[in-house]
Amino acid sequence: MKIHALQHSALNTLGSIEEYIRTRNHSLESTRFYKTTNPPAPGSFDLLIIMGGPMGIYDYEENPWLRDEKAFIKQAIGAGKPVLGICLGAQMLADVLGARVYENRHREMGWFPVRAIAAESKPEILKGLPEEITVFHWHSRTFDTPAGAVHLFRSEGCKNQGFIYEGRVVAFQFHPEATDERIRSMIGRFGLEIGDGLYMQKKEEMLGQERYLAETKEFMFKLLDMFEKMVHSSMPEDI
């Protein structure tokens, strides 16, 4: 696969996604709209991944490039591309698809379980993924499920933890790409945001969670495998 990532800060690494790309021999290119106004054409990549970031999706005064990035995301969806949005990326997808993004009642920072929403038929791309998994969170905002999308996951602290649109656009409020290095980086940069709350862990509880890290990595790899299967099934056969 040709994977293209949208990143939003110097600390905004891809976590376990980078390992997946390397071990599966996929290619990776990235765009940082805060640095460039020349994004690639949608035809140049197979999968778009929109990562997290410290800004709000409506912070146009401080980050005017957000409008350009949203236009690009909308173009990629319109072109039929598979898309994965994580945290800020999920909120961007919700906004582009016409849903509201707003402050959640609770902040979630640390390892907390998410549970799959019961549905009559599970979307193909999510088959084989667990019904419940403890994942890493770092957010204060949430979103409504866009019209036409299917609600996927929820947690005790946040109702809308994910959705899928048209079977190929997936949004997760949580961080399935989390690695210990990525978490240490977030704590180092934004650790002052950690406070008291029902869903706020101390940094010592966030680090060194080998079991959760392994399960999250498996979740991430399975999802990306499903995206790969989707991409290959859409390619024309040789004649």
GROMACS .gro file of C-alpha atoms in nm:
model
  239
    1MET     CA    1   0.000   0.000   0.000
    2LYS     CA    2   0.093   0.361  -0.052
    3ILE     CA    3   0.007   0.524   0.280
    4HIS     CA    4  -0.015   0.899   0.329
    5ALA     CA    5  -0.024   1.055   0.676
    6LEU     CA    6  -0.135   1.400   0.786
    7GLN     CA    7   0.066   1.510   1.091
    8HIS     CA    8   0.016   1.815   1.308
    9SER     CA    9   0.327   1.872   1.520
   10ALA     CA   10   0.690   1.768   1.548
   11LEU     CA   11   0.596   1.532   1.833
   12ASN     CA   12   0.311   1.382   1.635
   13THR     CA   13   0.468   1.045   1.548
   14LEU     CA   14   0.282   0.750   1.401
   15GLY     CA   15   0.365   0.514   1.688
   16SER     CA   16   0.308   0.146   1.602
   17ILE     CA   17   0.182   0.242   1.256
   18GLU     CA   18   0.544   0.304   1.157
   19GLU     CA   19   0.639  -0.049   1.264
   20TYR     CA   20   0.346  -0.190   1.065
   21ILE     CA   21   0.450  -0.003   0.751
   22ARG     CA   22   0.812  -0.116   0.788
   23THR     CA   23   0.737  -0.483   0.854
   24ARG     CA   24   0.476  -0.506   0.577
   25ASN     CA   25   0.697  -0.325   0.323
   26HIS     CA   26   0.441  -0.053   0.255
   27SER     CA   27   0.544   0.300   0.157
   28LEU     CA   28   0.483   0.612   0.364
   29GLU     CA   29   0.469   0.981   0.278
   30SER     CA   30   0.336   1.259   0.493
   31THR     CA   31   0.205   1.614   0.471
   32ARG     CA   32   0.211   1.881   0.739
   33PHE     CA   33  -0.034   2.148   0.636
   34TYR     CA   34   0.117   2.391   0.885
   35LYS     CA   35   0.432   2.380   0.670
   36THR     CA   36   0.308   2.336   0.313
   37THR     CA   37   0.025   2.430   0.077
   38ASN     CA   38   0.104   2.158  -0.177
   39PRO     CA   39  -0.065   1.834  -0.073
   40PRO     CA   40  -0.055   1.526  -0.299
   41ALA     CA   41  -0.331   1.428  -0.538
   42PRO     CA   42  -0.568   1.164  -0.392
   43GLY     CA   43  -0.471   0.932  -0.675
   44SER     CA   44  -0.114   0.913  -0.544
   45PHE     CA   45  -0.196   0.710  -0.230
   46ASP     CA   46  -0.411   0.414  -0.126
   47LEU     CA   47  -0.482   0.495   0.241
   48LEU     CA   48  -0.498   0.828   0.421
   49ILE     CA   49  -0.420   0.840   0.796
   50ILE     CA   50  -0.498   1.158   0.990
   51MET     CA   51  -0.308   1.176   1.316
   52GLY     CA   52  -0.369   1.364   1.642
   53GLY     CA   53  -0.245   1.706   1.745
   54PRO     CA   54  -0.257   1.965   2.025
   55MET     CA   55  -0.483   2.217   1.853
   56GLY     CA   56  -0.861   2.235   1.831
   57ILE     CA   57  -1.023   2.175   1.495
   58TYR     CA   58  -1.187   2.520   1.498
   59ASP     CA   59  -0.871   2.713   1.594
   60TYR     CA   60  -0.860   2.889   1.257
   61GLU     CA   61  -0.711   3.213   1.386
   62GLU     CA   62  -0.402   3.042   1.525
   63ASN     CA   63  -0.395   2.767   1.259
   64PRO     CA   64  -0.549   2.895   0.932
   65TRP     CA   65  -0.414   2.588   0.750
   66LEU     CA   66  -0.688   2.380   0.917
   67ARG     CA   67  -0.932   2.491   0.646
   68ASP     CA   68  -0.698   2.364   0.372
   69GLU     CA   69  -0.650   2.031   0.549
   70LYS     CA   70  -1.024   1.982   0.590
   71ALA     CA   71  -1.076   2.056   0.220
   72PHE     CA   72  -0.811   1.796   0.136
   73ILE     CA   73  -0.973   1.535   0.363
   74LYS     CA   74  -1.311   1.602   0.204
   75GLN     CA   75  -1.152   1.559  -0.140
   76ALA     CA   76  -0.996   1.226  -0.039
   77ILE     CA   77  -1.329   1.096   0.094
   78GLY     CA   78  -1.503   1.212  -0.222
   79ALA     CA   79  -1.244   1.026  -0.429
   80GLY     CA   80  -1.338   0.701  -0.254
   81LYS     CA   81  -1.018   0.664  -0.051
   82PRO     CA   82  -1.003   0.458   0.269
   83VAL     CA   83  -0.932   0.694   0.559
   84LEU     CA   84  -0.834   0.646   0.924
   85GLY     CA   85  -0.857   0.935   1.170
   86ILE     CA   86  -0.711   0.921   1.522
   87CYS     CA   87  -0.802   1.162   1.806
   88LEU     CA   88  -0.778   1.507   1.638
   89GLY     CA   89  -0.799   1.318   1.308
   90ALA     CA   90  -1.128   1.161   1.418
   91GLN     CA   91  -1.264   1.503   1.512
   92MET     CA   92  -1.157   1.638   1.172
   93LEU     CA   93  -1.347   1.355   1.002
   94ALA     CA   94  -1.656   1.419   1.212
   95ASP     CA   95  -1.648   1.788   1.122
   96VAL     CA   96  -1.588   1.726   0.750
   97LEU     CA   97  -1.884   1.486   0.749
   98GLY     CA   98  -2.110   1.747   0.906
   99ALA     CA   99  -2.112   1.645   1.273
  100ARG     CA  100  -2.053   1.857   1.581
  101VAL     CA  101  -1.722   1.855   1.775
  102TYR     CA  102  -1.730   1.987   2.132
  103GLU     CA  103  -1.589   1.958   2.485
  104ASN     CA  104  -1.659   1.622   2.648
  105ARG     CA  105  -1.799   1.609   3.001
  106HIS     CA  106  -1.484   1.429   3.116
  107ARG     CA  107  -1.122   1.441   3.016
  108GLU     CA  108  -0.976   1.097   2.947
  109MET     CA  109  -0.603   1.057   2.996
  110GLY     CA  110  -0.462   0.710   3.045
  111TRP     CA  111  -0.560   0.349   2.984
  112PHE     CA  112  -0.935   0.283   2.987
  113PRO     CA  113  -1.152   0.022   2.811
  114VAL     CA  114  -1.367   0.089   2.507
  115ARG     CA  115  -1.656  -0.139   2.414
  116ALA     CA  116  -1.801  -0.213   2.073
  117ILE     CA  117  -2.155  -0.093   2.010
  118ALA     CA  118  -2.396  -0.378   1.940
  119ALA     CA  119  -2.496  -0.372   1.574
  120GLU     CA  120  -2.704  -0.600   1.358
  121SER     CA  121  -2.408  -0.655   1.129
  122LYS     CA  122  -2.049  -0.563   1.208
  123PRO     CA  123  -1.873  -0.363   0.934
  124GLU     CA  124  -1.642  -0.590   0.733
  125ILE     CA  125  -1.332  -0.389   0.819
  126LEU     CA  126  -1.385  -0.450   1.193
  127LYS     CA  127  -1.441  -0.825   1.183
  128GLY     CA  128  -1.186  -1.004   1.398
  129LEU     CA  129  -1.133  -0.705   1.630
  130PRO     CA  130  -1.217  -0.745   2.000
  131GLU     CA  131  -1.553  -0.639   2.143
  132GLU     CA  132  -1.371  -0.472   2.433
  133ILE     CA  133  -1.013  -0.352   2.466
  134THR     CA  134  -0.821  -0.127   2.703
  135VAL     CA  135  -0.666   0.153   2.498
  136PHE     CA  136  -0.480   0.477   2.557
  137HIS     CA  137  -0.670   0.807   2.570
  138TRP     CA  138  -0.557   1.169   2.572
  139HIS     CA  139  -0.843   1.405   2.494
  140SER     CA  140  -1.091   1.658   2.630
  141ARG     CA  141  -1.317   1.685   2.324
  142THR     CA  142  -1.566   1.454   2.159
  143PHE     CA  143  -1.793   1.447   1.853
  144ASP     CA  144  -2.137   1.342   1.740
  145THR     CA  145  -2.167   1.049   1.502
  146PRO     CA  146  -2.211   1.192   1.149
  147ALA     CA  147  -2.531   1.126   0.958
  148GLY     CA  148  -2.501   0.799   0.768
  149ALA     CA  149  -2.213   0.674   0.984
  150VAL     CA  150  -2.221   0.376   1.221
  151HIS     CA  151  -2.129   0.428   1.587
  152LEU     CA  152  -1.850   0.181   1.674
  153PHE     CA  153  -1.712   0.219   2.027
  154ARG     CA  154  -1.786   0.388   2.358
  155SER     CA  155  -1.618   0.419   2.698
  156GLU     CA  156  -1.751   0.507   3.042
  157GLY     CA  157  -1.609   0.856   3.010
  158CYS     CA  158  -1.697   0.927   2.647
  159LYS     CA  159  -1.997   0.802   2.451
  160ASN     CA  160  -1.857   0.850   2.101
  161GLN     CA  161  -1.522   0.675   2.073
  162GLY     CA  162  -1.545   0.586   1.705
  163PHE     CA  163  -1.750   0.557   1.390
  164ILE     CA  164  -1.728   0.422   1.036
  165TYR     CA  165  -1.866   0.593   0.726
  166GLU     CA  166  -1.939   0.419   0.396
  167GLY     CA  167  -1.748   0.113   0.520
  168ARG     CA  168  -1.409   0.277   0.456
  169VAL     CA  169  -1.374   0.595   0.665
  170VAL     CA  170  -1.287   0.501   1.024
  171ALA     CA  171  -1.253   0.742   1.317
  172PHE     CA  172  -1.120   0.661   1.665
  173GLN     CA  173  -1.112   0.914   1.950
  174PHE     CA  174  -0.864   0.691   2.135
  175HIS     CA  175  -0.504   0.611   2.035
  176PRO     CA  176  -0.468   0.262   1.882
  177GLU     CA  177  -0.117   0.358   1.767
  178ALA     CA  178   0.011   0.412   2.123
  179THR     CA  179   0.361   0.297   2.215
  180ASP     CA  180   0.546   0.357   2.540
  181GLU     CA  181   0.776   0.602   2.360
  182ARG     CA  182   0.477   0.790   2.217
  183ILE     CA  183   0.314   0.811   2.561
  184ARG     CA  184   0.636   0.935   2.722
  185SER     CA  185   0.656   1.205   2.456
  186MET     CA  186   0.298   1.318   2.524
  187ILE     CA  187   0.358   1.329   2.898
  188GLY     CA  188   0.680   1.522   2.849
  189ARG     CA  189   0.514   1.783   2.630
  190PHE     CA  190   0.165   1.805   2.778
  191GLY     CA  191   0.203   1.654   3.124
  192LEU     CA  192   0.082   1.970   3.297
  193GLU     CA  193  -0.264   1.894   3.157
  194ILE     CA  194  -0.286   1.584   3.378
  195GLY     CA  195  -0.503   1.655   3.680
  196ASP     CA  196  -0.762   1.492   3.899
  197GLY     CA  197  -1.071   1.332   3.753
  198LEU     CA  198  -1.260   1.008   3.714
  199TYR     CA  199  -1.070   0.923   3.396
  200MET     CA  200  -0.732   1.085   3.462
  201GLN     CA  201  -0.445   0.852   3.552
  202LYS     CA  202  -0.112   0.948   3.701
  203LYS     CA  203   0.184   0.923   3.464
  204GLU     CA  204   0.316   0.621   3.655
  205GLU     CA  205  -0.005   0.435   3.566
  206MET     CA  206   0.027   0.528   3.199
  207LEU     CA  207   0.380   0.399   3.145
  208GLY     CA  208   0.510   0.044   3.118
  209GLN     CA  209   0.172  -0.118   3.053
  210GLU     CA  210   0.314  -0.402   2.844
  211ARG     CA  211  -0.007  -0.604   2.823
  212TYR     CA  212  -0.215  -0.309   2.706
  213LEU     CA  213   0.057  -0.200   2.464
  214ALA     CA  214   0.071  -0.549   2.309
  215GLU     CA  215  -0.307  -0.575   2.277
  216THR     CA  216  -0.333  -0.226   2.129
  217LYS     CA  217  -0.059  -0.303   1.878
  218GLU     CA  218  -0.240  -0.621   1.772
  219PHE     CA  219  -0.561  -0.420   1.732
  220MET     CA  220  -0.381  -0.160   1.519
  221PHE     CA  221  -0.214  -0.420   1.299
  222LYS     CA  222  -0.538  -0.612   1.241
  223LEU     CA  223  -0.718  -0.293   1.142
  224LEU     CA  224  -0.443  -0.194   0.899
  225ASP     CA  225  -0.448  -0.546   0.754
  226MET     CA  226  -0.819  -0.498   0.686
  227PHE     CA  227  -0.746  -0.167   0.514
  228GLU     CA  228  -0.485  -0.345   0.302
  229LYS     CA  229  -0.739  -0.610   0.208
  230MET     CA  230  -0.985  -0.337   0.114
  231VAL     CA  231  -0.726  -0.161  -0.103
  232HIS     CA  232  -0.627  -0.481  -0.283
  233SER     CA  233  -0.988  -0.583  -0.345
  234SER     CA  234  -1.050  -0.252  -0.519
  235MET     CA  235  -0.757  -0.289  -0.757
  236PRO     CA  236  -0.833  -0.410  -1.112
  237GLU     CA  237  -0.715  -0.760  -1.193
  238ASP     CA  238  -0.445  -0.813  -1.454
  239ILE     CA  239  -0.572  -0.923  -1.792
   0.00000   0.00000   0.00000
